[in-house]
Amino acid sequence: LHESQRMDKLSSDSKAGELFAWGCKKHTIQVLHDFKDIKVDALHGNYRQACVLSEGRVISLDGEGSTAHNDVLAHIKCVSFGETHSLAVDDKGSIWTQGSGGSGQLGLGATKRVEDASISWVEVSFLSQHRVISLSCGSRHSVAVTLTGDVYTWGRGCEGQTGHRFTDDNHCNKSDPHAQRAEIQLLPKLVVIPSQQHEPAKFTACGPNFTIILTRRGVPWAWGEGRCGELGVGLRIAKQHTPARVCWPDDASKCEFVTCGWAHVLAFDSDCKLFSWGFNRFGQLGLGLCVSGQYSKSVISTYTISPRRVVHFPGSVAFANAAANSSAAVRAEDGMLFTWGSGEARRLGHFLEKGLNTEHVHCPRSVPGLRERYVSSATLTETGGFAFVPSSVNYAEPASVPTIGGTKVLLWGGGFWKSSGCVVRFTPLDEGTLALETRPRSSIGKYVTPKGAHIGAGKTGILCRMPRFTTTRFVFAEVAMNGKDFTTSRVCIRLYDNPTLAAIKPVCCSSTDAHDVIIIGKSLLETNEIKVRFKELGGQHREWIVPAKLTALCDKNDPLDTAIRCKSPCICEGKFPIQARVAVALNGSDFVTLLKTTFILHNATILSLAPDCRPLHPSTTPDAVSILGESFFDSNKMSVNLTLQGNSQRGYFCRPRYVNKNTLAFTPPSLAEISQCIRGHDCSDIVTDHDIAQAEQTTWTFKLRLTLDGVYFLNKSLSLVLYKQIGQGDTKEISSMCGPLTGGTRLSLHFPYLSPAPVFTSFTSAVVRLRPKDNKSAHIEPTIVSLKCSKAGEFSFETPVIDSGSIVVSSKSDTLVEALKSTNGDASSHFNLPIERLDMLVEVALDGQTFGAHCSTCFTYYGTPEVTEIKAIQYDASNVPAAAAGVDVSIFGRGLFETGLVKVVLRSSVAPMRHAKTHIIDAVCTRGVVEFVMPILHLFHVACEVNPPHSRKECKHRLLVEISLNGGLNKTSNSMYLDYLFTC
């Protein structure tokens, strides 16, 4: 009784909604407003006729969509149309017929009732003892399937469409009216299906001149005209008088439904996969285009003689319909209507798209005007098409609401329109019995469309206010556009108590990265719609809304055992830091605010440390270090983490002090804390000053990270070096330790004491201080110069200029006898003297503040030396001294003294060779006289003028002579000539 029960169920599926029509006389898909207050069971149509079944009544539709009610028929379950006649079956299984009966298609026999049927509906009394569950009309023949599975046919059978063999030959002479009358069946006649056992039928569909039935086992049989392969039996045949089994694919499940067009068939199986076969000139099979191998161009296959899968249909099939040379199908997933095939008379409904008015479509294509609408029934005719979108609720936004009511609820669905009587009903679900309570609550509904969409296009919705409920439960929402007929489809809405928010972790986050944020509270639950809002306090009052999920807390003993987890918003513009109020909406719209706590979004960055190193003392705490950056703010959660290089498992934490928005300050760990950090916090050994003093390691490099919220660290990290205080002799000089008062002497220092070698690029604060070794003889303000790291373990700096006029020489100096004489014994007087030498102590502060013991060697400033005379063995005519290789040369001058690095600099005085190689010769200074031995200068031998062969000549080359007291770094302010003698 499945088919009978299915047809009985149709009456209970009557729905109100929107009926759409399109076709040759319409330039757009139109809504038939006369049907908005009419419940629709189904749509039926073929050839040039169509109708609506409404609560068992038949309402005819013409090409304009006009309606005509029929008051004769009642309780009708199904209607089928032929070219000139119609059939209908009521809830008792009785068949009614109307139209022309010239070919016996009415099944009334040769009686006067045939004439009556041309005026009104007449019952087919021959089948009154049978209950019909399925019927279909061909062009001029009819088919009915009874509850017992028998198949009856009547009408024209010239092409074999009735399934009966009338003559011995298989041909009907269409020009002979007597032969045609011989193959007309005036009354219903049983069709025998040639199977091994009786196989009851359950469904039938007809084309103009062929018939297809489905058995209850899902096997399709066909007979009639098959010139275009529409029978699906594997060959084209002009006339098939008896049922033949359709070549249904072996890999497909059983066939569930068939529908016939002019010469093509659509069917789908129990897996909702679509199949087609037959005539395909206009693409009505939906198989697309194939590629011709000869010309490599797309062509269409004209015939398909057996069922083929329509792979281009995007989804599962819920319903299919074929008419003329066009096809239509509804997708099961969302009720979207697809059409394809011949575009004649605009019956495909694609004219909304430019250039697609009457175009043939070879693949299923969705109807533009019905997208995002759930189509429950559709039919095509030769002049157009109709589709019904029932008033149905598909989903609600939000799907969860608080019990206090007042929430705006948007019910999305289809079949809605502007109506002043729209009502939304909310029926609670009894949690004990899972049954609907008898006391629903209602709300007035308002028709809405998505923002930016015009009314009547796309999905539609009903907006209403949620009524108040006293307990948390589930309720079902239904819509009645006329205030009384509610949709049979409904959506479930969850009611919940508003949550209470207690805390948020962390309390601040970087605005450049999305970090996890935990909001703790009571009455929190997962709805898959949770949103968290961050709303700016002051400023531009901006707000940022992010999705969230329910999460569990680690502490199971905490009464607040649930929390909301979300990502902090990323913000690129605006003034920072931003203070924001945090609110949570379990349904995405009703926000509950976290009180007494604000969340801070910042773009704080750390730039450098000042200083980036600190000396350590055994018994004292190091001085504070400043963290320089931008957009700092005062937070009781901020912390500095110091991780020892090479020991990432151990760390030291301390809380920095807020100074201003650009500066934080903290105290580095002491030696004892470093030692404890290395050994581990669980170590029971007591660290003593003696242990620290005996430690071989003298430097510790830390990776510094800063967190302002106690959870997430800022992106940048810096290096901090802590070292034992530099003592006497811990600095090694690797360059000259003397230079002129004019400064500019580049000196290099090495610290082998620092072990292991730290990241020396971190010492950006390192300075060196120069002060007089003996303040009793000369008073000068100490000079501080920045140290620069040249390579690992080495620092360099350039000596500053010393103004000799600013040096104050004390008369108490025992060595300055002349000073005493000039002051007539006044020991308290001070005076300025030209100075030739000044010894300066060199002290280093790697942190720029704490100066350790000075270097073992002093740096000696000297006045500007001059060369006054050069003495050699020979002199030329211009009284210029001359010397050959190996000859001693003496140089006299002012401000010359022995430094251990005295050098004589020789270079050519000839302009073309002035920039040639310079010769630096070792020399000694004794009592202000510099002496050296003239070396062999090969460069000048080559440069000499070429003489005739086998001749020798005494030659000379004039040199410029300068003196350097610091190994060639600085030279005398003047130079003198010296002739170099050689034989060439």
XYZ file of N, CA and C in Angstrom, residues 566-639:
222
model
N 38.588 32.850 22.196
C 38.531 33.555 20.908
C 39.905 34.108 20.589
N 40.028 34.715 19.434
C 41.257 35.379 19.013
C 41.095 36.881 19.189
N 42.159 37.517 19.668
C 42.117 38.969 19.802
C 42.110 39.616 18.418
N 41.454 40.755 18.256
C 41.394 41.404 16.936
C 42.737 42.001 16.540
N 42.989 42.031 15.262
C 44.196 42.668 14.722
C 43.818 44.051 14.200
N 44.520 45.070 14.685
C 44.198 46.459 14.349
C 45.472 47.134 13.865
N 45.373 47.834 12.759
C 46.540 48.490 12.174
C 46.501 50.008 12.323
N 45.320 50.578 12.532
C 45.207 52.024 12.534
C 44.655 52.505 13.867
N 44.877 53.790 14.114
C 44.332 54.392 15.321
C 45.406 54.697 16.343
N 44.985 55.294 17.429
C 45.876 55.670 18.506
C 45.931 54.561 19.544
N 47.136 54.191 19.949
C 47.331 53.103 20.891
C 47.927 53.646 22.187
N 47.714 52.900 23.294
C 46.910 51.690 23.441
C 45.417 51.992 23.442
N 44.623 50.954 23.088
C 43.174 51.083 23.017
C 42.554 50.326 24.194
N 41.740 51.014 24.965
C 40.984 50.362 26.028
C 39.613 49.976 25.491
N 39.223 48.729 25.732
C 37.976 48.228 25.158
C 37.186 47.460 26.208
N 35.855 47.566 26.082
C 34.951 46.745 26.862
C 34.727 45.429 26.114
N 34.674 44.336 26.876
C 34.497 43.010 26.275
C 33.091 42.516 26.575
N 32.430 42.004 25.541
C 31.085 41.457 25.700
C 30.991 40.146 24.928
N 30.142 39.245 25.414
C 29.967 37.921 24.801
C 28.504 37.745 24.421
N 28.278 37.228 23.208
C 26.930 36.880 22.748
C 26.939 35.403 22.369
N 26.241 34.586 23.147
C 26.209 33.158 22.850
C 25.504 32.865 21.533
N 24.612 33.762 21.112
C 23.902 33.575 19.846
C 24.391 34.520 18.757
N 25.439 35.251 19.034
C 26.006 36.151 18.035
C 25.368 37.510 17.963
N 24.308 37.768 18.772
C 23.642 39.071 18.682
C 23.323 39.680 20.040
N 22.972 38.887 21.039
C 22.621 39.409 22.363
C 23.870 39.406 23.245
N 24.511 40.572 23.357
C 25.789 40.654 24.049
C 25.595 40.928 25.536
N 26.431 40.260 26.337
C 26.505 40.464 27.779
C 27.904 40.986 28.081
N 27.993 42.124 28.810
C 29.268 42.818 28.993
C 29.981 42.322 30.242
N 31.313 42.197 30.123
C 32.172 41.913 31.268
C 32.391 43.214 32.029
N 31.944 43.289 33.276
C 31.998 44.513 34.057
C 33.303 44.619 34.838
N 33.671 45.864 35.168
C 34.805 46.195 36.041
C 36.156 45.788 35.468
N 36.200 45.391 34.228
C 37.474 45.003 33.608
C 37.496 45.510 32.174
N 38.608 46.120 31.820
C 38.802 46.562 30.437
C 39.935 45.765 29.808
N 39.862 45.621 28.534
C 40.881 44.904 27.762
C 41.674 45.932 26.962
N 42.983 45.770 26.947
C 43.865 46.743 26.288
C 44.468 46.107 25.045
N 44.314 46.790 23.928
C 44.966 46.421 22.671
C 46.096 47.410 22.418
N 47.283 46.905 22.266
C 48.451 47.786 22.159
C 49.305 47.377 20.966
N 50.176 48.288 20.580
C 51.179 47.988 19.555
C 52.567 48.218 20.116
N 52.747 47.877 21.409
C 54.025 48.110 22.081
C 55.135 47.315 21.404
N 56.277 47.940 21.294
C 57.464 47.295 20.728
C 58.668 47.659 21.569
N 59.618 46.759 21.667
C 60.880 47.059 22.344
C 61.936 47.307 21.280
N 62.724 48.349 21.505
C 63.727 48.754 20.517
C 65.138 48.419 20.954
N 65.477 48.747 22.202
C 66.848 48.541 22.666
C 66.882 48.539 24.177
N 68.058 48.192 24.708
C 68.318 48.244 26.145
C 69.317 49.343 26.419
N 69.160 50.018 27.532
C 70.092 51.071 27.912
C 70.436 50.907 29.407
N 71.626 50.381 29.674
C 72.575 49.776 28.736
C 72.184 48.340 28.425
N 72.907 47.744 27.467
C 72.617 46.361 27.117
C 73.550 45.382 27.803
N 74.308 45.859 28.823
C 75.157 44.994 29.626
C 75.325 45.638 31.003
N 75.657 44.830 31.987
C 75.859 45.322 33.343
C 76.947 44.499 34.012
N 77.815 45.189 34.806
C 78.825 44.440 35.576
C 78.183 43.820 36.811
N 78.777 42.735 37.262
C 78.280 42.019 38.432
C 79.302 42.101 39.562
N 78.783 42.232 40.777
C 79.610 42.216 41.967
C 79.144 41.073 42.849
N 80.049 40.450 43.572
C 79.666 39.275 44.360
C 78.564 39.543 45.370
N 78.540 40.711 45.979
C 77.639 40.925 47.106
C 76.558 41.954 46.851
N 76.530 42.565 45.687
C 75.560 43.622 45.446
C 74.704 43.293 44.228
N 73.575 43.934 44.168
C 72.653 43.765 43.044
C 73.045 44.700 41.908
N 73.003 44.245 40.675
C 73.370 45.136 39.559
C 72.441 46.345 39.481
N 72.939 47.377 38.847
C 72.117 48.556 38.621
C 71.008 48.234 37.617
N 69.984 49.074 37.641
C 68.824 48.841 36.779
C 69.172 49.024 35.307
N 68.415 48.320 34.460
C 68.532 48.417 33.007
C 67.207 48.955 32.471
N 67.290 49.871 31.530
C 66.086 50.457 30.931
C 65.757 49.757 29.620
N 64.481 49.457 29.438
C 63.987 48.907 28.172
C 63.349 50.060 27.403
N 63.925 50.368 26.275
C 63.434 51.473 25.454
C 62.528 50.919 24.357
N 61.401 51.577 24.159
C 60.463 51.116 23.141
C 59.377 52.138 22.881
N 58.218 51.673 22.461
C 57.104 52.549 22.122
C 55.804 51.966 22.667
N 54.900 52.872 23.033
C 53.524 52.526 23.436
C 53.463 51.610 24.646
N 54.370 51.786 25.606
C 54.267 51.043 26.852
C 53.122 51.607 27.695
N 52.598 50.783 28.574
C 51.580 51.222 29.519
C 51.760 50.435 30.808
N 51.197 50.973 31.873
C 51.366 50.357 33.192
C 50.413 49.174 33.321
N 50.975 48.007 33.607
C 50.182 46.796 33.757
C 50.766 45.961 34.879
N 49.905 45.457 35.754
C 50.391 44.622 36.848
C 50.708 43.202 36.397
N 50.532 42.908 35.102
C 50.830 41.588 34.574
C 52.140 41.542 33.791
N 52.769 42.707 33.567
C 53.953 42.698 32.714
C 55.124 42.052 33.440
N 56.002 41.420 32.654
C 57.124 40.677 33.219
C 58.241 40.610 32.203
